[in-house]
Amino acid sequence: MMKNIDSSGHLRGESIYVDDIRELGGTLHAVPFLADVAHASILSIDYSRAKNSKGVIDVLTAGDIPGENQIGGIINDEVLLAEDKVHFIGQPIAIIVANSHYEAREALHLIDIEYQELEIITDPRTAKEKGSLLFPARTFKSGDVDKAFADCEYVFSGKADSGGQEHLYIETHASYAIQLERDNIKIYSSTQGPTAVQKTVAQVLGLSMNDVEVDVTRLGGAFGGKEDQATAWAVMAALAARKLRKPVKLVLDRADDIIASGKRHPYSSDFKIGLDKNLKIKAYKVTYYQNGGAVADLSPAILERTLFHVANSYFIPNTEATAYSCKTNLHPFTAFRGFGGPQAMFVIESAIALSAEMIGVERSLIQEKNLIRKNDRFHYGQSCDSNNAIKSWDKIYEKFDIISEIQRIRKFNSDSVFIKKGFSLMPVCFGISFTKTPMTQARAMVHVYQDGSVGFSTGAVEMGQGVNTKLMQLAAKAFSIDIQRIKIESTNTSRVANTSPTAASTGADLNGKAVLIACREIRKRLEEVAAEVLEADAGEVAFVDGEISTIRKNRGLSWEKLVETAFLKRVKLSEIGHYATPLIHFDKNTERGHPFAYHVYGTAYTSVVLDCVSGVYKVEDVKIVHDFGNSMNIGIDKGQVEGALMQGIGWMTMEELKYDDRGRLLADSLSKYKVPDIFSAPEKVDILELETEGPELAILKSKAVGEPPLMYGIGAYFALRDAVRSFNPASKPDFDAPFTAEKTLLALYAVRNKK
Ligand code: HPA
Ligand code: MOS
């Protein structure tokens, strides 16, 4: 198994991030001036004291923008710098540029601004009532829900809310822009989407895309938070660099990053679920109120993915799901691992939990009876390609003896008064592909150098997930040479153009397929040269560990010698591979199609232990059976499962994004926003591979792994609910995540059912 190529650099502190790039002489430092009220007209701003402050070179405002003051990625509703109004706390108004970061920050306090405050909306349901939507609602339907409800034995309705989530990547947003000769500008950006930065810089500066070069070596974490949200900061650095003709660096302080940058969308939802007497779910109707914040950002795409994951791993023949993207006076909400999918899954799991509690059966019984099977149709028309939902469910019971685990918990609970345990099962089914079909393409540029070494570039951005390691494995395998001979270059828009962001778990699939296509082309040419040298047919030539031979003449030709020979024969040793996922399509008029290359499945079992005096709990044990396909790097992939699980548990249990009614984020630092640490990690995590063949559309049949395991964390919520109810069976807590220790304590002592 190949280790992550970045491990030793990270460990030694030698890996280079944007803020580590050696600064050019004359580099200036930019700090954004951010709005301090959530909705207001700007009556006046006076920058004169700030401009005269020590070390300050300039203060840039909307008036300094030569092109369009517009950075919206999907909808043109977002200015780079506020003009006469602000719409959320943290909205950038101006950029202070100084000789040092410290001097720029000092000048922030010298800006005199006067606001006229306007009405503030923070709650999505309120926004919907007032008609404050970011874009029109969408509805996905299958079968006939109303008719199906009429035939159901059981029908239940309820609400489910899930909170937002701060990405808390270790590296904050960072960019470094260098004005070169003529109109050329080069930008180092900590972005998942170099092309988005390139395109937006061109638009704001009034340049063409070919004037702008964006380069990314790696990110210190992203999780979706740098898919769209990195752009603004890169554009600001570029704007200042171009005006002042000096290199400009902009690295956000943690406090600014937390206040100003987008997070996972909070959702409020209403559901209605209907089951027949055999506990088959026959009908499900749901309305989602997505809190979109003040501007659209990626909300339309995230809302769409919510609608794809309405039913999680279950087959429900009649569904109707409507989603509203509600415009509020909070910072934009954005991509976060799972991209609207987790929010949908929390609602269906809540609906199942409510049904189980009302009927008086185990939640897992309803879950198991409704798992999706091969050839069942998802509500958007695609047919299910495997029985992996059921297989992962069965395997977890079998390999981990879940029946005995549950019996042990029941026994423990009957012997213990103030300490209770709880458990849950959490199946997950997640679709792989950007749901916007044009984004499902990628390119790779491969060079074989005269000395036999190989260098290549793709559109994939390394953010700790190990994509570069996987891509190098592919190139080494394609040429049958040692990985030491291979180098992956930084991600650069001048080498690989028109890239999709590295997102939607597709980085290795899309870019890897492009790498294989390019390598195979070059290899074909090399096979012909080898055949000539070895006096054989091209088909007979075998590449093994850097040696090229034929069955008849196995007295090898070395890889180096072959490459040198090919070069002397003027054979083309470079190639650009282009890959576009075949088969997928989606029609937004009918909301039907085949949007996903494939699905990833799995099941988690989670147990928690709860101190019923204090409400403090611990996730004890998580067991997972996960569908990796045929993993090409199980070490990296299991690392992704563990990290995603922890992030999911954090979202569901402790990370609480609290805002006041003036739109101010109260949980604006790590002393107020609690993220999982080593002490809150489960005591034990076991991950087993589901033996599956793996689909052709996954790279080497190794399935995408970035996002799907996050949803296993939802299991922690329901395990906790189980523990609460074994202490106080009358307690029916609202479905309101995160289930913090505070809410747990209140739930333990709730006297009777809330409505
Ligand atoms: N995750 C899932 N789907 C997506 C994403 C993402 O980050 N971006 C666009 N579609
Ligand atoms: Mo994403 S939520 O950038 O895969």
mmCIF file of N, CA, C and O in Angstrom, residues 187 189-201 209 212-217 219 226-228 230-231 234 458-463 490-494 496-502:
data_model
loop_
_atom_site.group_PDB
_atom_site.id
_atom_site.type_symbol
_atom_site.label_atom_id
_atom_site.label_comp_id
_atom_site.label_asym_id
_atom_site.label_seq_id
_atom_site.Cartn_x
_atom_site.Cartn_y
_atom_site.Cartn_z
ATOM 1 N N ILE A 187 -1.700 34.208 -9.649
ATOM 2 C CA ILE A 187 -2.295 34.167 -8.310
ATOM 3 C C ILE A 187 -2.102 32.796 -7.698
ATOM 4 O O ILE A 187 -2.464 31.776 -8.301
ATOM 5 N N SER A 189 -3.568 30.639 -4.897
ATOM 6 C CA SER A 189 -4.806 30.712 -4.124
ATOM 7 C C SER A 189 -5.054 29.382 -3.432
ATOM 8 O O SER A 189 -4.791 28.320 -3.980
ATOM 9 N N SER A 190 -5.589 29.468 -2.235
ATOM 10 C CA SER A 190 -5.966 28.262 -1.516
ATOM 11 C C SER A 190 -7.409 27.931 -1.902
ATOM 12 O O SER A 190 -8.337 28.140 -1.143
ATOM 13 N N THR A 191 -7.565 27.440 -3.128
ATOM 14 C CA THR A 191 -8.915 27.205 -3.660
ATOM 15 C C THR A 191 -9.084 25.773 -4.147
ATOM 16 O O THR A 191 -8.137 25.173 -4.640
ATOM 17 N N GLN A 192 -10.291 25.256 -4.035
ATOM 18 C CA GLN A 192 -10.630 23.974 -4.657
ATOM 19 C C GLN A 192 -10.942 24.173 -6.138
ATOM 20 O O GLN A 192 -11.038 23.217 -6.884
ATOM 21 N N GLY A 193 -11.156 25.429 -6.546
ATOM 22 C CA GLY A 193 -11.594 25.684 -7.915
ATOM 23 C C GLY A 193 -10.731 26.726 -8.608
ATOM 24 O O GLY A 193 -11.149 27.883 -8.766
ATOM 25 N N PRO A 194 -9.538 26.341 -9.078
ATOM 26 C CA PRO A 194 -8.647 27.330 -9.711
ATOM 27 C C PRO A 194 -9.295 28.037 -10.904
ATOM 28 O O PRO A 194 -9.080 29.239 -11.099
ATOM 29 N N THR A 195 -10.100 27.331 -11.671
ATOM 30 C CA THR A 195 -10.729 27.965 -12.824
ATOM 31 C C THR A 195 -11.765 29.000 -12.384
ATOM 32 O O THR A 195 -11.906 30.053 -13.016
ATOM 33 N N ALA A 196 -12.468 28.730 -11.306
ATOM 34 C CA ALA A 196 -13.438 29.714 -10.797
ATOM 35 C C ALA A 196 -12.712 30.990 -10.404
ATOM 36 O O ALA A 196 -13.177 32.107 -10.686
ATOM 37 N N VAL A 197 -11.553 30.851 -9.775
ATOM 38 C CA VAL A 197 -10.767 32.035 -9.407
ATOM 39 C C VAL A 197 -10.316 32.765 -10.671
ATOM 40 O O VAL A 197 -10.466 33.989 -10.790
ATOM 41 N N GLN A 198 -9.796 32.025 -11.622
ATOM 42 C CA GLN A 198 -9.296 32.625 -12.866
ATOM 43 C C GLN A 198 -10.402 33.419 -13.567
ATOM 44 O O GLN A 198 -10.225 34.578 -13.963
ATOM 45 N N LYS A 199 -11.552 32.769 -13.703
ATOM 46 C CA LYS A 199 -12.661 33.375 -14.435
ATOM 47 C C LYS A 199 -13.172 34.628 -13.715
ATOM 48 O O LYS A 199 -13.469 35.656 -14.346
ATOM 49 N N THR A 200 -13.251 34.560 -12.398
ATOM 50 C CA THR A 200 -13.805 35.675 -11.645
ATOM 51 C C THR A 200 -12.809 36.839 -11.580
ATOM 52 O O THR A 200 -13.202 38.005 -11.650
ATOM 53 N N VAL A 201 -11.528 36.517 -11.456
ATOM 54 C CA VAL A 201 -10.523 37.585 -11.494
ATOM 55 C C VAL A 201 -10.626 38.318 -12.834
ATOM 56 O O VAL A 201 -10.633 39.560 -12.888
ATOM 57 N N MET A 209 -9.511 35.522 -19.582
ATOM 58 C CA MET A 209 -9.028 34.420 -18.754
ATOM 59 C C MET A 209 -7.562 34.109 -19.046
ATOM 60 O O MET A 209 -6.822 33.717 -18.158
ATOM 61 N N VAL A 212 -4.828 35.544 -16.837
ATOM 62 C CA VAL A 212 -4.808 35.187 -15.414
ATOM 63 C C VAL A 212 -4.348 33.744 -15.229
ATOM 64 O O VAL A 212 -4.935 32.831 -15.800
ATOM 65 N N GLU A 213 -3.304 33.570 -14.442
ATOM 66 C CA GLU A 213 -2.792 32.228 -14.153
ATOM 67 C C GLU A 213 -3.015 31.942 -12.674
ATOM 68 O O GLU A 213 -2.592 32.726 -11.815
ATOM 69 N N VAL A 214 -3.675 30.847 -12.384
ATOM 70 C CA VAL A 214 -3.913 30.486 -10.977
ATOM 71 C C VAL A 214 -3.162 29.208 -10.675
ATOM 72 O O VAL A 214 -3.218 28.243 -11.458
ATOM 73 N N ASP A 215 -2.463 29.194 -9.561
ATOM 74 C CA ASP A 215 -1.632 28.058 -9.204
ATOM 75 C C ASP A 215 -1.947 27.594 -7.784
ATOM 76 O O ASP A 215 -2.074 28.409 -6.877
ATOM 77 N N VAL A 216 -2.090 26.282 -7.640
ATOM 78 C CA VAL A 216 -2.421 25.719 -6.330
ATOM 79 C C VAL A 216 -1.508 24.528 -6.060
ATOM 80 O O VAL A 216 -1.515 23.559 -6.829
ATOM 81 N N THR A 217 -0.744 24.596 -5.008
ATOM 82 C CA THR A 217 0.084 23.431 -4.648
ATOM 83 C C THR A 217 -0.712 22.476 -3.777
ATOM 84 O O THR A 217 -0.809 21.298 -4.064
ATOM 85 N N LEU A 219 -3.903 22.520 -0.310
ATOM 86 C CA LEU A 219 -4.653 23.272 0.695
ATOM 87 C C LEU A 219 -4.519 22.578 2.040
ATOM 88 O O LEU A 219 -4.417 21.356 2.099
ATOM 89 N N LYS A 226 -13.763 25.803 0.373
ATOM 90 C CA LYS A 226 -12.950 26.558 -0.571
ATOM 91 C C LYS A 226 -13.350 26.235 -2.011
ATOM 92 O O LYS A 226 -12.593 26.445 -2.943
ATOM 93 N N GLU A 227 -14.567 25.684 -2.170
ATOM 94 C CA GLU A 227 -15.033 25.374 -3.518
ATOM 95 C C GLU A 227 -15.402 26.666 -4.236
ATOM 96 O O GLU A 227 -15.032 26.882 -5.374
ATOM 97 N N ASP A 228 -16.133 27.524 -3.562
ATOM 98 C CA ASP A 228 -16.588 28.781 -4.148
ATOM 99 C C ASP A 228 -16.093 29.955 -3.310
ATOM 100 O O ASP A 228 -15.870 31.048 -3.813
ATOM 101 N N ALA A 230 -13.334 30.565 -1.770
ATOM 102 C CA ALA A 230 -11.951 31.058 -1.828
ATOM 103 C C ALA A 230 -11.842 32.219 -2.812
ATOM 104 O O ALA A 230 -10.922 33.033 -2.735
ATOM 105 N N THR A 231 -12.781 32.282 -3.738
ATOM 106 C CA THR A 231 -12.654 33.198 -4.865
ATOM 107 C C THR A 231 -12.533 34.662 -4.438
ATOM 108 O O THR A 231 -11.640 35.376 -4.899
ATOM 109 N N ALA A 234 -9.096 35.799 -3.329
ATOM 110 C CA ALA A 234 -8.103 35.805 -4.406
ATOM 111 C C ALA A 234 -8.326 37.018 -5.306
ATOM 112 O O ALA A 234 -7.371 37.667 -5.756
ATOM 113 N N THR A 458 -2.864 17.839 -13.466
ATOM 114 C CA THR A 458 -4.303 17.618 -13.678
ATOM 115 C C THR A 458 -5.046 18.817 -13.101
ATOM 116 O O THR A 458 -4.436 19.760 -12.606
ATOM 117 N N GLY A 459 -6.364 18.737 -13.112
ATOM 118 C CA GLY A 459 -7.171 19.778 -12.479
ATOM 119 C C GLY A 459 -7.461 19.483 -11.021
ATOM 120 O O GLY A 459 -8.133 20.262 -10.358
ATOM 121 N N ALA A 460 -6.970 18.365 -10.520
ATOM 122 C CA ALA A 460 -7.294 17.992 -9.137
ATOM 123 C C ALA A 460 -6.498 18.825 -8.147
ATOM 124 O O ALA A 460 -5.317 19.082 -8.350
ATOM 125 N N VAL A 461 -7.142 19.217 -7.075
ATOM 126 C CA VAL A 461 -6.484 19.982 -6.020
ATOM 127 C C VAL A 461 -6.301 19.082 -4.800
ATOM 128 O O VAL A 461 -7.256 18.473 -4.309
ATOM 129 N N GLU A 462 -5.058 19.025 -4.341
ATOM 130 C CA GLU A 462 -4.749 18.249 -3.135
ATOM 131 C C GLU A 462 -5.138 19.072 -1.906
ATOM 132 O O GLU A 462 -4.703 20.209 -1.753
ATOM 133 N N MET A 463 -5.983 18.493 -1.069
ATOM 134 C CA MET A 463 -6.375 19.236 0.143
ATOM 135 C C MET A 463 -6.246 18.356 1.379
ATOM 136 O O MET A 463 -6.940 18.555 2.372
ATOM 137 N N SER A 490 2.076 21.196 -9.509
ATOM 138 C CA SER A 490 0.987 21.938 -8.879
ATOM 139 C C SER A 490 -0.174 22.043 -9.876
ATOM 140 O O SER A 490 0.005 21.850 -11.082
ATOM 141 N N THR A 491 -1.345 22.345 -9.345
ATOM 142 C CA THR A 491 -2.526 22.496 -10.199
ATOM 143 C C THR A 491 -2.501 23.916 -10.743
ATOM 144 O O THR A 491 -2.472 24.874 -9.975
ATOM 145 N N ASN A 492 -2.471 24.045 -12.069
ATOM 146 C CA ASN A 492 -2.221 25.362 -12.659
ATOM 147 C C ASN A 492 -3.082 25.541 -13.899
ATOM 148 O O ASN A 492 -3.102 24.692 -14.788
ATOM 149 N N THR A 493 -3.776 26.669 -13.955
ATOM 150 C CA THR A 493 -4.733 26.897 -15.039
ATOM 151 C C THR A 493 -4.053 27.086 -16.392
ATOM 152 O O THR A 493 -4.719 27.011 -17.429
ATOM 153 N N SER A 494 -2.737 27.366 -16.414
ATOM 154 C CA SER A 494 -2.050 27.474 -17.703
ATOM 155 C C SER A 494 -1.662 26.103 -18.247
ATOM 156 O O SER A 494 -1.416 25.965 -19.437
ATOM 157 N N VAL A 496 -3.477 23.041 -17.214
ATOM 158 C CA VAL A 496 -4.736 22.317 -17.415
ATOM 159 C C VAL A 496 -5.861 23.331 -17.258
ATOM 160 O O VAL A 496 -5.999 23.953 -16.202
ATOM 161 N N ALA A 497 -6.629 23.498 -18.321
ATOM 162 C CA ALA A 497 -7.609 24.589 -18.386
ATOM 163 C C ALA A 497 -9.034 24.100 -18.134
ATOM 164 O O ALA A 497 -9.328 22.913 -18.244
ATOM 165 N N ASN A 498 -9.890 25.064 -17.809
ATOM 166 C CA ASN A 498 -11.333 24.805 -17.710
ATOM 167 C C ASN A 498 -11.665 23.662 -16.752
ATOM 168 O O ASN A 498 -12.456 22.781 -17.059
ATOM 169 N N THR A 499 -11.039 23.702 -15.592
ATOM 170 C CA THR A 499 -11.210 22.608 -14.628
ATOM 171 C C THR A 499 -12.499 22.781 -13.839
ATOM 172 O O THR A 499 -12.925 23.900 -13.554
ATOM 173 N N SER A 500 -13.080 21.670 -13.440
ATOM 174 C CA SER A 500 -14.139 21.695 -12.439
ATOM 175 C C SER A 500 -13.456 21.765 -11.085
ATOM 176 O O SER A 500 -12.316 21.323 -10.951
ATOM 177 N N PRO A 501 -14.141 22.296 -10.085
ATOM 178 C CA PRO A 501 -13.517 22.284 -8.762
ATOM 179 C C PRO A 501 -13.282 20.838 -8.317
ATOM 180 O O PRO A 501 -13.964 19.920 -8.779
ATOM 181 N N THR A 502 -12.321 20.655 -7.464
ATOM 182 C CA THR A 502 -12.131 19.331 -6.869
ATOM 183 C C THR A 502 -13.166 19.223 -5.767
ATOM 184 O O THR A 502 -13.026 19.817 -4.697
#
